[in-house]
PDB file of N, CA and C in Angstrom:
ATOM      1  N   MET A   1       0.853  -1.286   0.010  1.00 53.00           N
ATOM      2  CA  MET A   1       0.068  -0.099  -0.139  1.00 53.00           C
ATOM      3  C   MET A   1       1.061   1.364   0.224  1.00 53.00           C
ATOM      4  N   LYS A   2       2.065   1.249   0.706  1.00 49.00           N
ATOM      5  CA  LYS A   2       2.899   2.401   0.446  1.00 49.00           C
ATOM      6  C   LYS A   2       3.461   2.797  -0.531  1.00 49.00           C
ATOM      7  N   GLN A   3       3.567   1.447  -1.395  1.00 57.00           N
ATOM      8  CA  GLN A   3       4.522   1.879  -2.812  1.00 57.00           C
ATOM      9  C   GLN A   3       3.470   2.348  -3.716  1.00 57.00           C
ATOM     10  N   PHE A   4       1.820   1.987  -3.527  1.00 54.00           N
ATOM     11  CA  PHE A   4       0.893   2.719  -4.312  1.00 54.00           C
ATOM     12  C   PHE A   4       0.759   4.058  -3.950  1.00 54.00           C
ATOM     13  N   LEU A   5       0.887   4.551  -2.742  1.00 47.00           N
ATOM     14  CA  LEU A   5       0.794   5.666  -2.190  1.00 47.00           C
ATOM     15  C   LEU A   5       1.845   6.538  -3.016  1.00 47.00           C
ATOM     16  N   VAL A   6       3.205   6.088  -2.904  1.00 46.00           N
ATOM     17  CA  VAL A   6       4.183   6.713  -3.489  1.00 46.00           C
ATOM     18  C   VAL A   6       4.071   6.952  -4.814  1.00 46.00           C
ATOM     19  N   LEU A   7       3.724   5.719  -5.547  1.00 53.00           N
ATOM     20  CA  LEU A   7       3.327   6.200  -7.104  1.00 53.00           C
ATOM     21  C   LEU A   7       2.418   7.052  -7.445  1.00 53.00           C
ATOM     22  N   LEU A   8       1.276   7.057  -6.561  1.00 51.00           N
ATOM     23  CA  LEU A   8       0.130   8.037  -6.789  1.00 51.00           C
ATOM     24  C   LEU A   8       0.860   9.551  -6.523  1.00 51.00           C
ATOM     25  N   LEU A   9       1.490   9.730  -5.397  1.00 44.00           N
ATOM     26  CA  LEU A   9       2.268  10.913  -5.126  1.00 44.00           C
ATOM     27  C   LEU A   9       2.997  11.569  -6.410  1.00 44.00           C
ATOM     28  N   PHE A  10       3.812  10.472  -6.819  1.00 51.00           N
ATOM     29  CA  PHE A  10       4.842  10.754  -8.295  1.00 51.00           C
ATOM     30  C   PHE A  10       4.171  11.225  -9.022  1.00 51.00           C
ATOM     31  N   VAL A  11       3.010  10.527  -9.441  1.00 52.00           N
ATOM     32  CA  VAL A  11       2.173  10.739 -10.649  1.00 52.00           C
ATOM     33  C   VAL A  11       1.353  12.048 -10.301  1.00 52.00           C
ATOM     34  N   LEU A  12       1.098  12.482  -9.431  1.00 49.00           N
ATOM     35  CA  LEU A  12       0.417  13.820  -9.065  1.00 49.00           C
ATOM     36  C   LEU A  12       1.225  14.902  -9.318  1.00 49.00           C
ATOM     37  N   VAL A  13       2.605  14.782  -8.894  1.00 47.00           N
ATOM     38  CA  VAL A  13       3.464  15.727  -9.324  1.00 47.00           C
ATOM     39  C   VAL A  13       3.851  15.861 -10.794  1.00 47.00           C
ATOM     40  N   ILE A  14       4.082  14.831 -11.206  1.00 52.00           N
ATOM     41  CA  ILE A  14       4.717  14.516 -12.567  1.00 52.00           C
ATOM     42  C   ILE A  14       3.029  15.289 -13.373  1.00 52.00           C
ATOM     43  N   GLY A  15       1.954  14.831 -13.330  1.00 55.00           N
ATOM     44  CA  GLY A  15       0.851  15.470 -13.827  1.00 55.00           C
ATOM     45  C   GLY A  15       0.463  16.908 -13.657  1.00 55.00           C
ATOM     46  N   MET A  16       0.609  17.455 -12.791  1.00 46.00           N
ATOM     47  CA  MET A  16       0.711  18.833 -12.207  1.00 46.00           C
ATOM     48  C   MET A  16       1.737  19.716 -13.281  1.00 46.00           C
ATOM     49  N   ASN A  17       2.759  19.139 -13.693  1.00 50.00           N
ATOM     50  CA  ASN A  17       3.737  19.717 -14.576  1.00 50.00           C
ATOM     51  C   ASN A  17       3.720  19.728 -15.966  1.00 50.00           C
ATOM     52  N   SER A  18       2.706  18.687 -16.369  1.00 50.00           N
ATOM     53  CA  SER A  18       2.877  18.103 -17.541  1.00 50.00           C
ATOM     54  C   SER A  18       1.862  18.873 -18.880  1.00 50.00           C
ATOM     55  N   CYS A  19       2.160  18.341 -19.677  1.00 47.00           N
ATOM     56  CA  CYS A  19       1.187  18.729 -20.987  1.00 47.00           C
ATOM     57  C   CYS A  19       0.808  20.245 -21.203  1.00 47.00           C
ATOM     58  N   LYS A  20       1.880  20.779 -21.847  1.00 43.00           N
ATOM     59  CA  LYS A  20       1.830  22.214 -22.674  1.00 43.00           C
ATOM     60  C   LYS A  20       0.673  22.120 -23.501  1.00 43.00           C
ATOM     61  N   LYS A  21      -0.042  23.285 -23.542  1.00 44.00           N
ATOM     62  CA  LYS A  21      -0.870  23.601 -24.590  1.00 44.00           C
ATOM     63  C   LYS A  21      -0.256  23.621 -26.063  1.00 44.00           C
ATOM     64  N   ASP A  22       0.812  23.888 -25.932  1.00 44.00           N
ATOM     65  CA  ASP A  22       1.635  24.011 -27.711  1.00 44.00           C
ATOM     66  C   ASP A  22       2.283  22.550 -27.687  1.00 44.00           C
ATOM     67  N   ALA A  23       2.489  21.726 -27.108  1.00 45.00           N
ATOM     68  CA  ALA A  23       3.040  20.480 -27.261  1.00 45.00           C
ATOM     69  C   ALA A  23       2.258  19.645 -28.190  1.00 45.00           C
ATOM     70  N   VAL A  24       2.858  19.254 -29.038  1.00 46.00           N
ATOM     71  CA  VAL A  24       2.431  17.970 -29.887  1.00 46.00           C
ATOM     72  C   VAL A  24       2.111  16.676 -29.399  1.00 46.00           C
ATOM     73  N   ASP A  25       1.266  16.180 -28.451  1.00 53.00           N
ATOM     74  CA  ASP A  25       1.364  15.044 -27.833  1.00 53.00           C
ATOM     75  C   ASP A  25       0.122  14.176 -28.270  1.00 53.00           C
ATOM     76  N   PRO A  26       0.149  13.036 -27.641  1.00 56.00           N
ATOM     77  CA  PRO A  26      -1.002  12.113 -27.968  1.00 56.00           C
ATOM     78  C   PRO A  26      -2.299  12.942 -27.300  1.00 56.00           C
ATOM     79  N   ALA A  27      -3.454  12.560 -27.799  1.00 56.00           N
ATOM     80  CA  ALA A  27      -4.569  13.176 -27.444  1.00 56.00           C
ATOM     81  C   ALA A  27      -4.765  13.104 -25.674  1.00 56.00           C
ATOM     82  N   ILE A  28      -4.182  11.984 -24.958  1.00 62.00           N
ATOM     83  CA  ILE A  28      -4.364  11.936 -24.002  1.00 62.00           C
ATOM     84  C   ILE A  28      -3.709  13.044 -22.962  1.00 62.00           C
ATOM     85  N   CYS A  29      -2.722  13.560 -23.693  1.00 69.00           N
ATOM     86  CA  CYS A  29      -1.674  14.529 -23.153  1.00 69.00           C
ATOM     87  C   CYS A  29      -2.379  16.101 -23.188  1.00 69.00           C
ATOM     88  N   SER A  30      -3.215  16.220 -24.012  1.00 58.00           N
ATOM     89  CA  SER A  30      -3.993  17.368 -24.013  1.00 58.00           C
ATOM     90  C   SER A  30      -4.923  17.748 -23.191  1.00 58.00           C
ATOM     91  N   GLN A  31      -5.079  16.556 -21.979  1.00 59.00           N
ATOM     92  CA  GLN A  31      -6.340  16.822 -21.098  1.00 59.00           C
ATOM     93  C   GLN A  31      -5.585  16.751 -19.739  1.00 59.00           C
ATOM     94  N   VAL A  32      -6.291  17.184 -18.705  1.00 66.00           N
ATOM     95  CA  VAL A  32      -5.730  16.934 -17.464  1.00 66.00           C
ATOM     96  C   VAL A  32      -5.598  15.217 -16.947  1.00 66.00           C
ATOM     97  N   TRP A  33      -4.491  14.863 -16.927  1.00 68.00           N
ATOM     98  CA  TRP A  33      -4.200  13.345 -16.664  1.00 68.00           C
ATOM     99  C   TRP A  33      -4.874  13.032 -15.602  1.00 68.00           C
ATOM    100  N   ALA A  34      -5.351  13.500 -14.559  1.00 70.00           N
ATOM    101  CA  ALA A  34      -6.180  13.065 -13.175  1.00 70.00           C
ATOM    102  C   ALA A  34      -7.678  12.912 -13.603  1.00 70.00           C
ATOM    103  N   THR A  35      -7.998  13.142 -14.732  1.00 76.00           N
ATOM    104  CA  THR A  35      -9.326  13.068 -15.095  1.00 76.00           C
ATOM    105  C   THR A  35      -9.468  11.723 -15.818  1.00 76.00           C
ATOM    106  N   GLU A  36      -8.293  11.513 -16.383  1.00 79.00           N
ATOM    107  CA  GLU A  36      -8.149  10.256 -17.416  1.00 79.00           C
ATOM    108  C   GLU A  36      -7.960   9.036 -16.698  1.00 79.00           C
ATOM    109  N   VAL A  37      -7.690   9.118 -15.391  1.00 86.00           N
ATOM    110  CA  VAL A  37      -7.249   7.974 -14.689  1.00 86.00           C
ATOM    111  C   VAL A  37      -8.189   7.681 -13.552  1.00 86.00           C
ATOM    112  N   VAL A  38      -9.068   8.784 -13.005  1.00 89.00           N
ATOM    113  CA  VAL A  38      -9.934   8.711 -11.982  1.00 89.00           C
ATOM    114  C   VAL A  38     -10.717   7.392 -11.645  1.00 89.00           C
ATOM    115  N   ASP A  39     -11.143   6.788 -12.777  1.00 92.00           N
ATOM    116  CA  ASP A  39     -12.167   5.628 -12.541  1.00 92.00           C
ATOM    117  C   ASP A  39     -11.258   4.488 -12.277  1.00 92.00           C
ATOM    118  N   GLU A  40     -10.140   4.318 -12.744  1.00 93.00           N
ATOM    119  CA  GLU A  40      -9.000   3.250 -12.382  1.00 93.00           C
ATOM    120  C   GLU A  40      -8.400   3.359 -10.948  1.00 93.00           C
ATOM    121  N   LEU A  41      -8.132   4.833 -10.603  1.00 92.00           N
ATOM    122  CA  LEU A  41      -8.086   4.953  -9.080  1.00 92.00           C
ATOM    123  C   LEU A  41      -9.011   4.585  -8.037  1.00 92.00           C
ATOM    124  N   ASN A  42     -10.142   5.099  -8.511  1.00 94.00           N
ATOM    125  CA  ASN A  42     -11.116   4.901  -7.563  1.00 94.00           C
ATOM    126  C   ASN A  42     -11.591   3.084  -7.673  1.00 94.00           C
ATOM    127  N   ALA A  43     -11.353   2.564  -8.783  1.00 95.00           N
ATOM    128  CA  ALA A  43     -11.414   1.027  -8.785  1.00 95.00           C
ATOM    129  C   ALA A  43     -10.092   0.555  -7.894  1.00 95.00           C
ATOM    130  N   VAL A  44      -9.064   1.110  -7.738  1.00 95.00           N
ATOM    131  CA  VAL A  44      -7.922   0.448  -6.874  1.00 95.00           C
ATOM    132  C   VAL A  44      -8.592   0.588  -5.324  1.00 95.00           C
ATOM    133  N   SER A  45      -8.812   1.878  -5.322  1.00 95.00           N
ATOM    134  CA  SER A  45      -9.289   2.139  -3.631  1.00 95.00           C
ATOM    135  C   SER A  45     -10.413   1.279  -3.344  1.00 95.00           C
ATOM    136  N   ALA A  46     -11.572   1.047  -3.952  1.00 96.00           N
ATOM    137  CA  ALA A  46     -12.222   0.022  -3.607  1.00 96.00           C
ATOM    138  C   ALA A  46     -12.104  -1.173  -3.319  1.00 96.00           C
ATOM    139  N   ALA A  47     -11.235  -1.593  -4.252  1.00 96.00           N
ATOM    140  CA  ALA A  47     -10.401  -3.322  -4.408  1.00 96.00           C
ATOM    141  C   ALA A  47      -9.483  -3.317  -3.203  1.00 96.00           C
ATOM    142  N   ALA A  48      -9.218  -1.964  -2.809  1.00 94.00           N
ATOM    143  CA  ALA A  48      -8.082  -2.145  -1.462  1.00 94.00           C
ATOM    144  C   ALA A  48      -8.737  -2.365  -0.132  1.00 94.00           C
ATOM    145  N   ASN A  49      -9.724  -1.607  -0.221  1.00 96.00           N
ATOM    146  CA  ASN A  49     -10.863  -1.759   0.809  1.00 96.00           C
ATOM    147  C   ASN A  49     -11.486  -3.157   1.213  1.00 96.00           C
ATOM    148  N   ALA A  50     -11.670  -3.598   0.024  1.00 96.00           N
ATOM    149  CA  ALA A  50     -12.496  -5.053  -0.139  1.00 96.00           C
ATOM    150  C   ALA A  50     -11.580  -5.815   0.269  1.00 96.00           C
ATOM    151  N   TYR A  51     -10.413  -5.641   0.012  1.00 95.00           N
ATOM    152  CA  TYR A  51      -9.499  -6.787   0.564  1.00 95.00           C
ATOM    153  C   TYR A  51      -8.882  -6.907   1.680  1.00 95.00           C
ATOM    154  N   ALA A  52      -8.759  -5.668   2.102  1.00 94.00           N
ATOM    155  CA  ALA A  52      -8.587  -5.451   3.370  1.00 94.00           C
ATOM    156  C   ALA A  52      -9.669  -5.533   4.774  1.00 94.00           C
ATOM    157  N   SER A  53     -10.867  -5.499   4.100  1.00 96.00           N
ATOM    158  CA  SER A  53     -11.900  -6.070   4.971  1.00 96.00           C
ATOM    159  C   SER A  53     -12.482  -7.583   5.051  1.00 96.00           C
ATOM    160  N   ASN A  54     -11.609  -8.075   3.928  1.00 94.00           N
ATOM    161  CA  ASN A  54     -12.062  -9.487   3.755  1.00 94.00           C
ATOM    162  C   ASN A  54     -10.827 -10.198   2.967  1.00 94.00           C
ATOM    163  N   PRO A  55      -9.662 -10.285   3.733  1.00 93.00           N
ATOM    164  CA  PRO A  55      -8.696 -10.959   2.605  1.00 93.00           C
ATOM    165  C   PRO A  55      -8.519 -12.310   2.535  1.00 93.00           C
ATOM    166  N   ASN A  56      -8.807 -12.449   1.090  1.00 94.00           N
ATOM    167  CA  ASN A  56      -8.930 -13.974   0.494  1.00 94.00           C
ATOM    168  C   ASN A  56      -8.426 -13.868  -0.913  1.00 94.00           C
ATOM    169  N   HIS A  57      -8.473 -14.927  -1.574  1.00 94.00           N
ATOM    170  CA  HIS A  57      -7.829 -15.011  -2.846  1.00 94.00           C
ATOM    171  C   HIS A  57      -8.607 -14.125  -3.972  1.00 94.00           C
ATOM    172  N   GLU A  58     -10.037 -14.290  -3.808  1.00 95.00           N
ATOM    173  CA  GLU A  58     -10.870 -13.498  -4.676  1.00 95.00           C
ATOM    174  C   GLU A  58     -10.545 -12.051  -4.618  1.00 95.00           C
ATOM    175  N   THR A  59     -10.611 -11.507  -3.209  1.00 95.00           N
ATOM    176  CA  THR A  59     -10.434 -10.017  -3.118  1.00 95.00           C
ATOM    177  C   THR A  59      -8.946  -9.456  -3.349  1.00 95.00           C
ATOM    178  N   CYS A  60      -8.216 -10.474  -3.206  1.00 95.00           N
ATOM    179  CA  CYS A  60      -6.819 -10.387  -3.584  1.00 95.00           C
ATOM    180  C   CYS A  60      -6.525 -10.076  -4.948  1.00 95.00           C
ATOM    181  N   VAL A  61      -7.427 -11.009  -5.982  1.00 95.00           N
ATOM    182  CA  VAL A  61      -7.203 -11.062  -7.211  1.00 95.00           C
ATOM    183  C   VAL A  61      -8.009  -9.994  -7.917  1.00 95.00           C
ATOM    184  N   ALA A  62      -8.834  -9.347  -7.304  1.00 96.00           N
ATOM    185  CA  ALA A  62      -9.725  -8.209  -7.723  1.00 96.00           C
ATOM    186  C   ALA A  62      -8.706  -6.982  -7.483  1.00 96.00           C
ATOM    187  N   TYR A  63      -8.008  -6.869  -6.221  1.00 95.00           N
ATOM    188  CA  TYR A  63      -7.300  -5.745  -6.060  1.00 95.00           C
ATOM    189  C   TYR A  63      -6.101  -5.589  -7.078  1.00 95.00           C
ATOM    190  N   LYS A  64      -5.350  -6.936  -7.171  1.00 95.00           N
ATOM    191  CA  LYS A  64      -4.341  -6.773  -8.288  1.00 95.00           C
ATOM    192  C   LYS A  64      -4.904  -6.327  -9.767  1.00 95.00           C
ATOM    193  N   ASP A  65      -5.899  -7.103 -10.216  1.00 95.00           N
ATOM    194  CA  ASP A  65      -6.332  -6.423 -11.422  1.00 95.00           C
ATOM    195  C   ASP A  65      -6.822  -5.216 -11.569  1.00 95.00           C
ATOM    196  N   ALA A  66      -7.367  -4.322 -10.304  1.00 96.00           N
ATOM    197  CA  ALA A  66      -7.921  -3.165 -10.426  1.00 96.00           C
ATOM    198  C   ALA A  66      -6.162  -2.311 -10.228  1.00 96.00           C
ATOM    199  N   TYR A  67      -5.317  -2.799  -9.736  1.00 95.00           N
ATOM    200  CA  TYR A  67      -4.032  -1.761  -9.549  1.00 95.00           C
ATOM    201  C   TYR A  67      -3.409  -2.031 -10.897  1.00 95.00           C
ATOM    202  N   GLN A  68      -3.283  -3.420 -11.610  1.00 95.00           N
ATOM    203  CA  GLN A  68      -2.891  -3.524 -12.956  1.00 95.00           C
ATOM    204  C   GLN A  68      -3.419  -2.241 -13.960  1.00 95.00           C
ATOM    205  N   ASP A  69      -4.989  -2.505 -13.759  1.00 95.00           N
ATOM    206  CA  ASP A  69      -5.607  -1.422 -14.661  1.00 95.00           C
ATOM    207  C   ASP A  69      -5.212   0.117 -14.577  1.00 95.00           C
ATOM    208  N   TYR A  70      -4.963   0.242 -13.401  1.00 93.00           N
ATOM    209  CA  TYR A  70      -4.436   1.839 -13.377  1.00 93.00           C
ATOM    210  C   TYR A  70      -3.165   1.744 -13.566  1.00 93.00           C
ATOM    211  N   LEU A  71      -2.165   1.174 -13.426  1.00 94.00           N
ATOM    212  CA  LEU A  71      -0.768   1.129 -14.146  1.00 94.00           C
ATOM    213  C   LEU A  71      -0.904   1.192 -15.593  1.00 94.00           C
ATOM    214  N   ASP A  72      -1.858   0.485 -16.291  1.00 93.00           N
ATOM    215  CA  ASP A  72      -1.813   0.500 -17.634  1.00 93.00           C
ATOM    216  C   ASP A  72      -2.419   1.712 -17.976  1.00 93.00           C
ATOM    217  N   ALA A  73      -3.430   2.353 -17.186  1.00 91.00           N
ATOM    218  CA  ALA A  73      -4.185   3.712 -17.631  1.00 91.00           C
ATOM    219  C   ALA A  73      -2.726   5.034 -17.530  1.00 91.00           C
ATOM    220  N   LEU A  74      -1.895   4.827 -16.801  1.00 89.00           N
ATOM    221  CA  LEU A  74      -0.790   5.589 -16.404  1.00 89.00           C
ATOM    222  C   LEU A  74       0.304   5.445 -18.007  1.00 89.00           C
ATOM    223  N   LYS A  75       0.446   4.597 -18.519  1.00 90.00           N
ATOM    224  CA  LYS A  75       1.332   4.174 -19.453  1.00 90.00           C
ATOM    225  C   LYS A  75       1.288   4.989 -20.621  1.00 90.00           C
ATOM    226  N   PRO A  76      -0.138   5.465 -21.260  1.00 87.00           N
ATOM    227  CA  PRO A  76      -0.084   6.248 -22.330  1.00 87.00           C
ATOM    228  C   PRO A  76       0.520   7.730 -22.017  1.00 87.00           C
ATOM    229  N   PHE A  77       0.886   8.045 -20.723  1.00 85.00           N
ATOM    230  CA  PHE A  77       1.519   9.560 -20.640  1.00 85.00           C
ATOM    231  C   PHE A  77       3.026   9.086 -20.398  1.00 85.00           C
ATOM    232  N   LEU A  78       3.679   8.373 -20.788  1.00 86.00           N
ATOM    233  CA  LEU A  78       4.831   8.143 -20.909  1.00 86.00           C
ATOM    234  C   LEU A  78       5.097   8.557 -22.468  1.00 86.00           C
ATOM    235  N   LYS A  79       4.198   8.954 -23.488  1.00 85.00           N
ATOM    236  CA  LYS A  79       4.582   9.573 -24.516  1.00 85.00           C
ATOM    237  C   LYS A  79       4.558  10.747 -24.651  1.00 85.00           C
ATOM    238  N   CYS A  80       4.100  11.570 -23.553  1.00 84.00           N
ATOM    239  CA  CYS A  80       3.736  13.177 -23.504  1.00 84.00           C
ATOM    240  C   CYS A  80       5.022  13.640 -23.705  1.00 84.00           C
ATOM    241  N   THR A  81       5.163  14.424 -24.745  1.00 82.00           N
ATOM    242  CA  THR A  81       6.284  15.147 -24.916  1.00 82.00           C
ATOM    243  C   THR A  81       6.797  16.535 -24.152  1.00 82.00           C
ATOM    244  N   SER A  82       5.732  16.515 -23.341  1.00 79.00           N
ATOM    245  CA  SER A  82       6.142  17.918 -22.306  1.00 79.00           C
ATOM    246  C   SER A  82       6.899  17.449 -21.237  1.00 79.00           C
ATOM    247  N   TYR A  83       7.005  15.953 -21.028  1.00 80.00           N
ATOM    248  CA  TYR A  83       7.826  15.313 -20.184  1.00 80.00           C
ATOM    249  C   TYR A  83       9.337  15.479 -20.381  1.00 80.00           C
ATOM    250  N   THR A  84      10.234  15.599 -19.218  1.00 85.00           N
ATOM    251  CA  THR A  84      11.558  15.474 -19.596  1.00 85.00           C
ATOM    252  C   THR A  84      11.539  14.204 -19.738  1.00 85.00           C
ATOM    253  N   PRO A  85      13.124  13.846 -20.173  1.00 90.00           N
ATOM    254  CA  PRO A  85      13.447  12.266 -20.235  1.00 90.00           C
ATOM    255  C   PRO A  85      13.325  11.859 -18.842  1.00 90.00           C
ATOM    256  N   GLN A  86      14.171  12.295 -17.923  1.00 92.00           N
ATOM    257  CA  GLN A  86      14.055  12.048 -16.685  1.00 92.00           C
ATOM    258  C   GLN A  86      12.827  11.669 -15.996  1.00 92.00           C
ATOM    259  N   GLN A  87      11.868  12.764 -16.197  1.00 86.00           N
ATOM    260  CA  GLN A  87      10.405  12.439 -15.686  1.00 86.00           C
ATOM    261  C   GLN A  87       9.821  11.122 -16.233  1.00 86.00           C
ATOM    262  N   LYS A  88      10.192  11.076 -17.610  1.00 87.00           N
ATOM    263  CA  LYS A  88       9.424   9.637 -18.378  1.00 87.00           C
ATOM    264  C   LYS A  88      10.164   8.504 -17.741  1.00 87.00           C
ATOM    265  N   ALA A  89      11.421   8.638 -17.383  1.00 92.00           N
ATOM    266  CA  ALA A  89      12.309   7.379 -16.612  1.00 92.00           C
ATOM    267  C   ALA A  89      11.705   7.161 -15.469  1.00 92.00           C
ATOM    268  N   GLU A  90      11.508   8.129 -14.757  1.00 92.00           N
ATOM    269  CA  GLU A  90      11.188   8.225 -13.310  1.00 92.00           C
ATOM    270  C   GLU A  90       9.726   7.399 -13.227  1.00 92.00           C
ATOM    271  N   LEU A  91       8.886   7.953 -14.199  1.00 89.00           N
ATOM    272  CA  LEU A  91       7.517   7.510 -14.030  1.00 89.00           C
ATOM    273  C   LEU A  91       7.668   5.867 -14.833  1.00 89.00           C
ATOM    274  N   GLN A  92       8.431   5.652 -15.686  1.00 94.00           N
ATOM    275  CA  GLN A  92       8.719   4.296 -16.169  1.00 94.00           C
ATOM    276  C   GLN A  92       9.186   3.126 -15.090  1.00 94.00           C
ATOM    277  N   ASP A  93      10.034   3.735 -14.114  1.00 95.00           N
ATOM    278  CA  ASP A  93      10.568   3.220 -12.913  1.00 95.00           C
ATOM    279  C   ASP A  93       9.515   2.784 -12.180  1.00 95.00           C
ATOM    280  N   ALA A  94       8.630   3.498 -11.620  1.00 93.00           N
ATOM    281  CA  ALA A  94       7.795   3.532 -10.647  1.00 93.00           C
ATOM    282  C   ALA A  94       6.745   2.514 -11.244  1.00 93.00           C
ATOM    283  N   ILE A  95       6.420   2.770 -12.362  1.00 93.00           N
ATOM    284  CA  ILE A  95       5.390   1.683 -13.058  1.00 93.00           C
ATOM    285  C   ILE A  95       5.898   0.384 -12.929  1.00 93.00           C
ATOM    286  N   ASP A  96       7.198  -0.011 -13.531  1.00 95.00           N
ATOM    287  CA  ASP A  96       7.883  -1.158 -13.308  1.00 95.00           C
ATOM    288  C   ASP A  96       7.794  -1.721 -11.871  1.00 95.00           C
ATOM    289  N   GLN A  97       8.282  -1.201 -10.849  1.00 94.00           N
ATOM    290  CA  GLN A  97       8.245  -1.413  -9.731  1.00 94.00           C
ATOM    291  C   GLN A  97       7.129  -1.725  -9.084  1.00 94.00           C
ATOM    292  N   ALA A  98       6.088  -1.136  -9.322  1.00 93.00           N
ATOM    293  CA  ALA A  98       4.486  -1.586  -8.927  1.00 93.00           C
ATOM    294  C   ALA A  98       4.413  -2.924  -9.383  1.00 93.00           C
ATOM    295  N   GLU A  99       4.467  -2.819 -10.674  1.00 93.00           N
ATOM    296  CA  GLU A  99       4.254  -4.198 -11.638  1.00 93.00           C
ATOM    297  C   GLU A  99       4.699  -5.445 -10.761  1.00 93.00           C
ATOM    298  N   ALA A 100       6.122  -5.149 -10.553  1.00 93.00           N
ATOM    299  CA  ALA A 100       6.818  -6.197  -9.769  1.00 93.00           C
ATOM    300  C   ALA A 100       6.312  -6.621  -8.681  1.00 93.00           C
ATOM    301  N   ASP A 101       5.859  -5.451  -7.741  1.00 91.00           N
ATOM    302  CA  ASP A 101       5.254  -5.844  -6.400  1.00 91.00           C
ATOM    303  C   ASP A 101       3.934  -6.432  -6.483  1.00 91.00           C
ATOM    304  N   ILE A 102       3.119  -6.373  -7.500  1.00 90.00           N
ATOM    305  CA  ILE A 102       1.822  -6.637  -7.414  1.00 90.00           C
ATOM    306  C   ILE A 102       1.894  -8.195  -8.104  1.00 90.00           C
ATOM    307  N   GLU A 103       2.851  -8.567  -8.885  1.00 89.00           N
ATOM    308  CA  GLU A 103       3.316  -9.926  -9.638  1.00 89.00           C
ATOM    309  C   GLU A 103       3.145 -10.848  -8.647  1.00 89.00           C
ATOM    310  N   THR A 104       3.580 -10.679  -7.188  1.00 87.00           N
ATOM    311  CA  THR A 104       3.493 -11.496  -6.258  1.00 87.00           C
ATOM    312  C   THR A 104       2.588 -11.342  -5.409  1.00 87.00           C
ATOM    313  N   LEU A 105       1.460 -10.731  -5.463  1.00 87.00           N
ATOM    314  CA  LEU A 105       0.417  -9.938  -4.577  1.00 87.00           C
ATOM    315  C   LEU A 105      -0.319 -11.185  -3.862  1.00 87.00           C
ATOM    316  N   CYS A 106      -0.747 -12.038  -4.825  1.00 87.00           N
ATOM    317  CA  CYS A 106      -1.551 -13.189  -4.304  1.00 87.00           C
ATOM    318  C   CYS A 106      -0.986 -14.425  -3.842  1.00 87.00           C
ATOM    319  N   ASP A 107       0.225 -14.586  -3.967  1.00 79.00           N
ATOM    320  CA  ASP A 107       1.163 -15.698  -4.414  1.00 79.00           C
ATOM    321  C   ASP A 107       1.316 -16.496  -2.582  1.00 79.00           C
ATOM    322  N   GLU A 108       0.186 -16.412  -1.863  1.00 61.00           N
ATOM    323  CA  GLU A 108       0.227 -16.994  -0.568  1.00 61.00           C
ATOM    324  C   GLU A 108      -0.004 -18.277  -0.526  1.00 61.00           C
TER     325      GLU A 108
END
């Protein structure tokens, strides 16, 4: 959960400084990124709460799937030309680390 919060904070910081109006970016970069991933983020939160309330294989898999959907929703932002190479690398590293962490989440 701590890593999820760190990833979320990181993405919020990048999101606040991204997507210039004059940049030639994918369509997703021309909008406020937070509005693009809010549904996925809400699903992660709901799944995390369900898993915390009733920790079993089914709720764990639902949490894992929701978290992966959220990470997948963040990946298009790696193409935003308004991000510096360092910001892109940091975002990619955060996504990679989160994916590695959730890979073994339900392996109990």
